[in-house]
CSV table of C-alpha atoms in Angstrom, one decimal:
chain,number,residue,atom,x,y,z
A,1,MET,CA,115.5,95.1,79.4
A,2,ALA,CA,113.5,94.3,82.4
A,3,ARG,CA,113.1,97.0,85.0
A,4,LYS,CA,114.6,96.6,88.4
A,5,MET,CA,112.4,95.9,91.4
A,6,SER,CA,113.1,99.2,92.8
A,7,GLN,CA,112.3,101.1,89.8
A,8,GLN,CA,108.9,99.3,89.5
A,9,PHE,CA,108.2,99.9,93.2
A,10,MET,CA,109.0,103.6,93.1
A,11,GLU,CA,107.0,104.1,89.9
A,12,ALA,CA,104.0,102.4,91.5
A,13,LEU,CA,104.1,104.8,94.5
A,14,ASN,CA,104.2,107.9,92.2
A,15,GLY,CA,101.1,110.1,92.9
A,16,LYS,CA,99.7,107.9,95.7
A,17,ASN,CA,98.4,109.9,98.7
A,18,HIS,CA,97.2,107.2,101.2
A,19,VAL,CA,98.7,103.6,101.2
A,20,LEU,CA,97.6,100.6,103.1
A,21,ILE,CA,100.2,98.1,104.0
A,22,THR,CA,99.1,94.7,105.4
A,23,THR,CA,100.2,91.1,106.0
A,24,ARG,CA,98.7,87.7,106.7
A,25,LYS,CA,96.4,87.2,109.7
A,26,ASP,CA,98.7,84.6,111.2
A,27,TRP,CA,101.5,87.3,110.9
A,28,THR,CA,105.2,86.6,111.0
A,29,VAL,CA,107.9,88.8,112.7
A,30,ASP,CA,109.3,89.1,109.1
A,31,GLY,CA,106.1,90.5,107.7
A,32,VAL,CA,105.3,93.0,110.5
A,33,ALA,CA,108.8,94.4,110.6
A,34,THR,CA,109.0,94.7,107.0
A,35,ALA,CA,105.7,96.5,106.8
A,36,LEU,CA,106.9,99.0,109.5
A,37,ALA,CA,110.1,99.5,107.5
A,38,ILE,CA,108.0,100.4,104.4
A,39,LYS,CA,105.8,102.6,106.4
A,40,SER,CA,108.6,104.7,107.7
A,41,VAL,CA,110.1,105.2,104.2
A,42,LEU,CA,106.8,106.2,102.6
A,43,GLU,CA,106.1,108.7,105.6
A,44,ARG,CA,109.4,110.1,104.9
A,45,ARG,CA,108.0,110.9,101.3
A,46,ARG,CA,105.1,112.6,103.0
A,47,THR,CA,102.7,109.8,102.0
A,48,ASN,CA,99.9,108.8,104.4
A,49,VAL,CA,100.4,105.2,105.4
A,50,ASP,CA,98.3,102.8,107.6
A,51,VAL,CA,99.5,99.4,108.6
A,52,ILE,CA,96.4,97.1,109.5
A,53,ILE,CA,96.5,93.5,110.3
A,54,ASP,CA,93.4,91.4,111.0
A,55,GLY,CA,93.2,90.9,114.9
A,56,PHE,CA,96.8,92.2,115.4
A,57,SER,CA,98.0,91.9,119.1
A,58,PRO,CA,101.9,91.8,119.1
A,59,GLY,CA,102.6,91.2,122.8
A,60,PRO,CA,105.9,92.5,124.5
A,61,THR,CA,108.5,90.6,122.2
A,62,LEU,CA,108.1,93.2,119.5
A,63,SER,CA,107.7,96.3,121.5
A,64,PHE,CA,111.2,97.4,120.6
A,65,LEU,CA,110.1,98.1,117.0
A,66,GLU,CA,109.3,101.8,116.5
A,67,GLY,CA,105.8,102.1,115.1
A,68,ILE,CA,104.6,98.7,116.4
A,69,ASP,CA,101.9,100.6,118.5
A,70,THR,CA,100.4,102.2,115.4
A,71,ILE,CA,99.4,99.0,113.7
A,72,ARG,CA,95.5,98.6,113.9
A,73,PRO,CA,93.7,95.3,114.1
A,74,ALA,CA,90.8,96.2,111.8
A,75,PHE,CA,89.7,98.8,109.3
A,76,GLY,CA,87.9,102.0,110.2
A,77,GLN,CA,85.6,103.7,107.8
A,78,LEU,CA,87.0,103.1,104.2
A,79,GLN,CA,84.4,105.3,102.4
A,80,LYS,CA,81.9,108.0,103.0
A,81,PHE,CA,78.2,107.8,101.8
A,82,VAL,CA,77.5,110.8,99.6
A,83,ILE,CA,74.0,112.3,99.2
A,84,SER,CA,74.0,114.8,96.3
A,85,LEU,CA,71.4,117.4,95.6
A,86,ASP,CA,71.3,119.1,92.2
A,87,VAL,CA,71.1,122.9,93.0
A,88,SER,CA,71.9,124.2,89.5
A,89,LYS,CA,68.3,125.2,88.9
A,90,SER,CA,67.2,125.9,92.5
A,91,LYS,CA,69.6,127.6,94.7
A,92,LEU,CA,70.1,126.5,98.3
A,93,ASP,CA,68.7,128.8,101.1
A,94,GLU,CA,68.8,126.7,104.3
A,95,LEU,CA,70.2,123.3,105.3
A,96,SER,CA,69.7,121.5,108.6
A,97,TYR,CA,69.3,117.9,110.0
A,98,ASP,CA,68.1,116.0,112.9
A,99,VAL,CA,68.0,112.3,114.0
A,100,LYS,CA,64.6,110.8,115.0
A,101,GLU,CA,63.8,107.2,115.6
A,102,GLY,CA,67.1,106.0,114.2
A,103,ARG,CA,66.6,107.9,111.0
A,104,LEU,CA,68.7,110.8,109.8
A,105,ASN,CA,66.5,113.6,108.3
A,106,ILE,CA,68.0,116.3,106.2
A,107,TYR,CA,66.2,119.4,105.6
A,108,VAL,CA,67.0,121.7,102.5
A,109,THR,CA,65.1,124.9,101.6
A,110,PRO,CA,65.5,126.5,98.2
A,111,LYS,CA,65.7,130.2,97.7
A,112,GLU,CA,62.9,129.8,95.2
A,113,GLY,CA,61.0,127.1,93.5
A,114,ARG,CA,61.3,123.6,94.8
A,115,PHE,CA,63.5,120.4,94.8
A,116,ARG,CA,62.2,117.2,93.4
A,117,ASP,CA,63.0,113.5,93.9
A,118,LYS,CA,65.0,113.5,90.8
A,119,ASP,CA,67.4,116.1,92.1
A,120,VAL,CA,68.7,113.8,94.7
A,121,SER,CA,71.2,111.0,94.1
A,122,THR,CA,73.4,108.8,96.5
A,123,ALA,CA,76.6,107.2,96.0
A,124,ALA,CA,79.8,105.8,97.9
A,125,SER,CA,82.8,108.0,97.8
A,126,GLU,CA,86.0,106.5,96.6
A,127,PHE,CA,88.1,104.6,99.0
A,128,LYS,CA,90.4,106.4,101.4
A,129,TYR,CA,93.3,104.3,100.1
A,130,ASP,CA,94.8,104.5,96.6
A,131,LEU,CA,97.3,101.7,96.9
A,132,ILE,CA,97.7,98.5,98.8
A,133,VAL,CA,101.0,96.8,99.7
A,134,THR,CA,100.9,93.1,101.0
A,135,VAL,CA,104.0,91.7,102.5
A,136,ASP,CA,104.5,87.8,103.3
A,137,THR,CA,101.0,87.0,102.2
A,138,PRO,CA,100.7,84.0,99.8
A,139,ASP,CA,97.1,84.8,98.9
A,140,HIS,CA,94.0,87.0,99.5
A,141,ASP,CA,92.4,84.6,101.9
A,142,SER,CA,95.5,84.7,104.2
A,143,LEU,CA,94.4,88.4,105.1
A,144,GLY,CA,91.4,87.1,107.1
A,145,ARG,CA,88.6,89.5,107.6
A,146,LEU,CA,90.4,92.4,105.8
A,147,PHE,CA,89.8,90.5,102.6
A,148,SER,CA,86.7,88.5,103.2
A,149,GLU,CA,84.6,91.4,104.4
A,150,HIS,CA,86.2,94.0,102.0
A,151,THR,CA,86.8,92.1,98.7
A,152,ASP,CA,85.8,95.2,96.7
A,153,LEU,CA,88.8,97.3,98.2
A,154,PHE,CA,91.3,94.5,97.0
A,155,HIS,CA,89.7,94.2,93.6
A,156,GLN,CA,89.4,97.9,92.8
A,157,LEU,CA,92.7,99.2,94.1
A,158,PRO,CA,96.2,98.4,92.8
A,159,VAL,CA,98.2,95.9,94.8
A,160,ILE,CA,101.9,95.6,95.2
A,161,ASN,CA,102.7,92.0,96.3
A,162,ILE,CA,106.0,91.6,98.2
A,163,ASP,CA,107.0,88.0,99.1
A,164,HIS,CA,109.9,85.4,98.9
A,165,ASP,CA,107.9,82.2,99.1
A,166,THR,CA,107.2,79.9,96.4
A,167,SER,CA,103.6,79.3,97.5
A,168,ASN,CA,102.8,83.0,96.6
A,169,GLU,CA,100.0,83.2,94.1
A,170,GLN,CA,101.2,86.3,92.3
A,171,TYR,CA,97.9,88.1,92.8
A,172,GLY,CA,99.1,91.7,92.8
A,173,ASN,CA,99.1,94.1,90.0
A,174,LEU,CA,102.9,94.4,90.7
A,175,ASN,CA,104.4,91.2,92.1
A,176,LEU,CA,107.9,91.9,93.7
A,177,THR,CA,108.7,88.2,94.7
A,178,ASP,CA,112.2,86.8,95.0
A,179,ILE,CA,112.4,83.2,95.9
A,180,THR,CA,116.1,83.2,96.4
A,181,ALA,CA,115.8,85.7,99.3
A,182,THR,CA,115.5,84.3,102.9
A,183,SER,CA,112.8,86.8,103.8
A,184,CYS,CA,110.6,89.8,102.8
A,185,ALA,CA,112.9,92.0,104.7
A,186,GLU,CA,115.8,90.9,102.4
A,187,VAL,CA,113.7,91.6,99.3
A,188,VAL,CA,112.7,95.1,100.5
A,189,HIS,CA,116.3,95.8,101.6
A,190,GLY,CA,117.3,95.0,98.0
A,191,ILE,CA,114.7,97.4,96.7
A,192,PHE,CA,115.7,100.2,99.1
A,193,ARG,CA,119.4,99.8,98.4
A,194,GLU,CA,118.8,100.4,94.8
A,195,THR,CA,116.8,103.5,95.1
A,196,PRO,CA,118.5,106.9,94.7
A,197,GLU,CA,117.1,108.2,98.1
A,198,ASN,CA,118.9,107.4,101.3
A,199,THR,CA,116.3,105.3,102.9
A,200,LEU,CA,118.2,103.3,105.4
A,201,ASP,CA,118.2,105.2,108.7
A,202,GLU,CA,118.5,103.5,112.2
A,203,ARG,CA,114.6,102.8,112.4
A,204,VAL,CA,114.3,101.2,108.9
A,205,ALA,CA,117.6,99.2,109.3
A,206,THR,CA,116.5,97.9,112.7
A,207,ALA,CA,113.1,96.8,111.2
A,208,LEU,CA,114.6,95.1,108.2
A,209,LEU,CA,117.3,93.3,110.2
A,210,THR,CA,114.6,92.2,112.6
A,211,GLY,CA,112.8,90.5,109.6
A,212,ILE,CA,115.9,88.8,108.4
A,213,ILE,CA,117.1,87.5,111.9
A,214,ALA,CA,113.6,86.2,112.7
A,215,LYS,CA,113.2,84.3,109.4
A,216,THR,CA,116.6,82.9,109.4
A,217,ARG,CA,116.6,81.9,113.0
A,218,SER,CA,119.6,84.3,113.7
A,219,PHE,CA,121.3,83.1,110.4
A,220,LYS,CA,121.1,79.4,111.3
A,221,SER,CA,118.6,78.4,108.5
A,222,PRO,CA,120.2,76.5,105.6
A,223,ASN,CA,119.1,79.1,103.0
A,224,VAL,CA,121.2,81.8,104.2
A,225,THR,CA,123.4,83.2,101.3
A,226,PRO,CA,126.3,85.5,101.0
A,227,ARG,CA,123.7,88.1,99.9
A,228,THR,CA,121.9,87.7,103.1
A,229,LEU,CA,125.0,88.3,105.1
A,230,ASP,CA,125.8,91.2,103.1
A,231,ALA,CA,122.4,92.8,103.6
A,232,ALA,CA,122.7,92.3,107.3
A,233,SER,CA,126.1,94.0,107.4
A,234,VAL,CA,124.8,97.0,105.4
A,235,LEU,CA,121.9,97.2,107.7
A,236,VAL,CA,124.2,97.1,110.8
A,237,ALA,CA,126.4,99.9,109.4
A,238,ALA,CA,123.2,101.8,108.9
A,239,GLY,CA,122.5,101.7,112.5
A,240,ALA,CA,120.3,98.5,113.0
A,241,ARG,CA,120.4,97.5,116.7
A,242,ARG,CA,121.4,93.9,116.3
A,243,GLU,CA,122.1,93.1,120.0
A,244,GLU,CA,118.6,94.4,121.0
A,245,ILE,CA,117.0,92.4,118.2
A,246,VAL,CA,118.6,89.2,119.3
A,247,GLN,CA,117.8,89.9,122.9
A,248,GLN,CA,114.1,90.7,122.4
A,249,LEU,CA,113.5,87.8,120.0
A,250,TYR,CA,115.6,85.0,121.7
A,251,ARG,CA,116.6,85.9,125.1
A,252,THR,CA,113.5,87.4,126.5
A,253,ARG,CA,110.9,84.8,127.6
A,254,SER,CA,108.3,85.0,130.4
A,255,LEU,CA,108.5,82.6,133.3
A,256,ALA,CA,105.3,80.9,132.2
A,257,THR,CA,106.8,80.2,128.6
A,258,LEU,CA,110.0,78.8,130.1
A,259,LYS,CA,108.0,76.3,132.3
A,260,LEU,CA,105.7,75.5,129.4
A,261,TRP,CA,108.7,74.9,127.3
A,262,GLY,CA,110.3,72.8,129.8
A,263,ARG,CA,107.4,70.4,129.8
A,264,ALA,CA,107.4,70.2,125.9
A,265,LEU,CA,111.2,69.4,126.0
A,266,ALA,CA,110.6,66.6,128.6
A,267,ARG,CA,108.2,64.9,126.1
A,268,LEU,CA,110.0,65.6,123.0
A,269,LYS,CA,110.0,62.8,120.2
A,270,HIS,CA,111.9,62.5,117.0
A,271,ASP,CA,111.2,60.5,113.8
A,272,PRO,CA,114.6,60.5,111.9
A,273,GLU,CA,113.1,59.0,108.8
A,274,THR,CA,110.7,61.9,108.2
A,275,ARG,CA,112.9,64.5,110.2
A,276,THR,CA,109.8,65.2,112.3
A,277,VAL,CA,110.2,66.5,116.0
A,278,TRP,CA,107.0,66.6,118.1
A,279,THR,CA,105.8,66.8,121.7
A,280,LEU,CA,102.8,66.7,123.9
A,281,LEU,CA,101.4,69.2,126.3
A,282,LEU,CA,98.8,68.0,128.8
A,283,ARG,CA,96.1,70.4,130.3
A,284,GLN,CA,98.0,70.1,133.8
A,285,ASP,CA,101.1,71.4,132.2
A,286,PHE,CA,99.3,74.7,131.2
A,287,VAL,CA,98.0,74.9,134.8
A,288,HIS,CA,101.3,74.4,136.5
A,289,ALA,CA,103.0,76.8,134.2
A,290,GLY,CA,100.4,79.4,134.6
A,291,ALA,CA,99.9,79.6,130.8
A,292,ASN,CA,97.4,79.2,128.1
A,293,GLU,CA,97.1,78.5,124.5
A,294,GLU,CA,98.3,82.0,123.8
A,295,PHE,CA,101.7,80.9,124.8
A,296,LEU,CA,101.9,78.2,122.2
A,297,PRO,CA,103.5,80.2,119.4
A,298,GLU,CA,106.6,81.0,121.5
A,299,VAL,CA,106.9,77.2,122.5
A,300,ILE,CA,106.6,76.1,118.9
A,301,HIS,CA,109.1,78.8,117.9
A,302,GLU,CA,111.6,77.6,120.5
A,303,LEU,CA,111.1,74.0,119.2
A,304,ILE,CA,112.1,75.1,115.7
A,305,VAL,CA,115.0,77.2,117.0
A,306,ASN,CA,116.5,74.4,119.1
A,307,ALA,CA,115.8,71.5,116.8
A,308,PRO,CA,117.9,72.6,113.6
A,309,GLU,CA,117.8,69.0,112.3
A,310,ALA,CA,114.0,68.9,112.2
A,311,GLU,CA,112.2,69.7,108.9
A,312,ILE,CA,108.7,69.2,110.4
A,313,VAL,CA,107.7,70.2,113.9
A,314,SER,CA,104.3,69.3,115.6
A,315,LEU,CA,102.9,70.4,119.0
A,316,ILE,CA,100.0,68.3,120.2
A,317,TYR,CA,98.2,69.6,123.2
A,318,GLU,CA,95.0,69.1,125.2
A,319,GLN,CA,92.4,71.8,124.7
A,320,GLU,CA,90.4,73.3,127.7
A,321,SER,CA,86.7,73.1,127.6
A,322,ALA,CA,85.1,76.6,126.9
A,323,GLN,CA,82.2,75.8,129.2
A,324,GLU,CA,84.0,74.3,132.1
A,325,THR,CA,87.3,75.6,133.3
A,326,GLY,CA,90.1,73.0,133.8
A,327,LYS,CA,88.2,70.3,131.8
A,328,VAL,CA,89.7,68.9,128.7
A,329,SER,CA,87.4,69.0,125.7
A,330,GLY,CA,89.6,67.4,123.2
A,331,VAL,CA,93.0,67.7,121.6
A,332,CYS,CA,94.6,70.0,119.0
A,333,ALA,CA,97.8,69.8,117.0
A,334,LEU,CA,100.0,72.6,115.4
A,335,VAL,CA,102.0,71.4,112.4
A,336,THR,CA,104.7,73.6,110.8
A,337,SER,CA,107.4,72.9,108.1
A,338,GLU,CA,110.7,74.6,107.5
A,339,ARG,CA,111.5,72.8,104.2
A,340,HIS,CA,108.2,71.2,102.9
A,341,ALA,CA,106.0,73.7,100.9
A,342,ASP,CA,102.6,72.6,102.3
A,343,ALA,CA,102.0,72.1,106.0
A,344,LEU,CA,98.4,71.6,105.3
A,345,GLY,CA,99.2,68.8,103.0
A,346,LEU,CA,101.1,66.9,105.6
A,347,VAL,CA,97.8,66.4,107.6
A,348,SER,CA,95.3,66.7,104.8
A,349,SER,CA,93.3,63.7,105.8
A,350,LEU,CA,92.5,65.2,109.1
A,351,ARG,CA,90.8,68.3,107.7
A,352,PRO,CA,93.2,70.8,108.8
A,353,GLU,CA,92.7,74.6,108.9
A,354,GLY,CA,95.4,77.3,108.5
A,355,ASP,CA,97.7,77.8,105.5
A,356,ARG,CA,100.7,76.2,103.8
A,357,ARG,CA,103.0,77.5,106.5
A,358,LEU,CA,101.1,76.4,109.6
A,359,ALA,CA,98.3,73.8,110.0
A,360,ARG,CA,96.0,73.4,112.9
A,361,VAL,CA,93.8,70.2,113.4
A,362,CYS,CA,91.5,69.5,116.4
A,363,PHE,CA,89.9,66.2,117.6
A,364,PRO,CA,86.9,66.9,120.0
A,365,GLY,CA,86.6,64.3,122.7
A,366,VAL,CA,89.7,62.3,121.9
A,367,LYS,CA,92.5,61.2,124.1
A,368,ILE,CA,95.9,62.8,123.4
A,369,MET,CA,97.7,59.5,122.5
A,370,GLU,CA,95.2,58.8,119.8
A,371,ALA,CA,95.5,62.2,118.4
A,372,GLU,CA,99.3,61.6,118.3
A,373,LYS,CA,99.1,58.6,116.3
A,374,ALA,CA,96.7,60.3,113.8
A,375,VAL,CA,98.8,63.4,113.3
A,376,ILE,CA,102.3,61.5,113.1
A,377,GLY,CA,100.6,58.8,110.9
A,378,SER,CA,99.2,61.4,108.5
A,379,ILE,CA,102.6,63.2,108.3
A,380,ARG,CA,104.3,59.8,107.5
A,381,ALA,CA,101.8,58.7,105.0
A,382,SER,CA,102.0,62.1,103.1
A,383,LEU,CA,105.6,61.6,102.7
A,384,GLY,CA,105.2,58.1,101.4
A,385,LYS,CA,106.6,56.5,104.6
A,386,GLY,CA,103.5,54.5,105.5
A,387,PRO,CA,99.8,54.0,105.0
A,388,HIS,CA,97.2,56.6,106.1
A,389,PRO,CA,96.1,55.9,109.5
A,390,THR,CA,92.5,54.4,109.9
A,391,TRP,CA,90.8,57.5,111.6
A,392,PRO,CA,87.2,57.6,112.0
A,393,LEU,CA,87.1,61.0,113.6
A,394,VAL,CA,87.8,64.2,111.7
A,395,ALA,CA,88.9,67.7,112.8
A,396,GLU,CA,85.8,69.9,113.4
A,397,GLU,CA,84.9,73.2,114.9
A,398,ALA,CA,88.6,74.2,115.5
A,399,SER,CA,89.1,77.6,117.1
A,400,SER,CA,89.5,80.4,114.7
A,401,ALA,CA,92.5,81.7,116.8
A,402,ARG,CA,95.9,80.8,115.1
A,403,PRO,CA,99.4,81.3,116.5
A,404,THR,CA,101.9,83.4,114.8
A,405,GLY,CA,105.4,82.7,113.6
A,406,SER,CA,108.8,84.3,112.9
């Protein structure tokens, strides 16, 4: 008989002293909130835990989540460099060191005899972590520099992979994936609910309910099930602060965001055949709103929330020149999909960057109307609704910064 997820999870934690929890570089609220919930539970078991997300900068929206300020954007030192000296034959008398001209000099004096070159060896210590937990992360590459610059860490340590998405590549030593769940928070709630320990306090319940509400757009998404609603009721009963969650996620917006969203709504377009909704933002819209490209995640999120009939959402915007303030250098487009499995595939002919959840494509030196035709034409073609657009220009040198979702 197959073991339950909760049993597998708890067995994988046995004997572990320092756990790393992480999620994708283009993090979601679900991924972050679930990571914090797991952190809280493990710390209660007296386990050392770090949550690290490449380049993480949450902004004020998630400030209500306890522990959000403990999430780090990069690794510190993962290992120590060990210099070993064999003192079995010549006992140590004195030890000192200094640093000269950028070199560390270590001086050792034996009580008798002398030390030889063969008595010295060097090695790297074991990693400070002994287990990795990934949340809402379809593959290693989604982790950004955490993986690309530290591949040996992920290959040498056991990994628990928690997800609910069909695109997950099952890369973990233990894969706790449930494609019938609405969110990672729902998966983890199921795990915690089955454990003999009482893991659901107010802090954990609030974090998990935040993940569920964010991923289901406050229970408006079509994949909400009776199990989802049951989980939410259990979390509220455990002390989850539902009103605060909804207030922070959906009712708290800066004036700049509201102004930019207003301009986006004024140009909203709809293709009923492909169930695509898109809009255009000009450089002057950013100027008048007092906003920049960092506000785009909230704008595209509002489009998703307020266009429930849309399966594909695109935000096409003029990009400011890095060399000359106020000058347009080209056009970029964000494409996300609620139903289709691969946002990258929707605009694959335009050489997008990003991942299956959110694609980004840029057109240096191109007018916004031309870029609009290319993006929407590519989406229609990928869905078999028309030919691929004739497009001599390709996306290149897009900014590495990518927006985050819910």
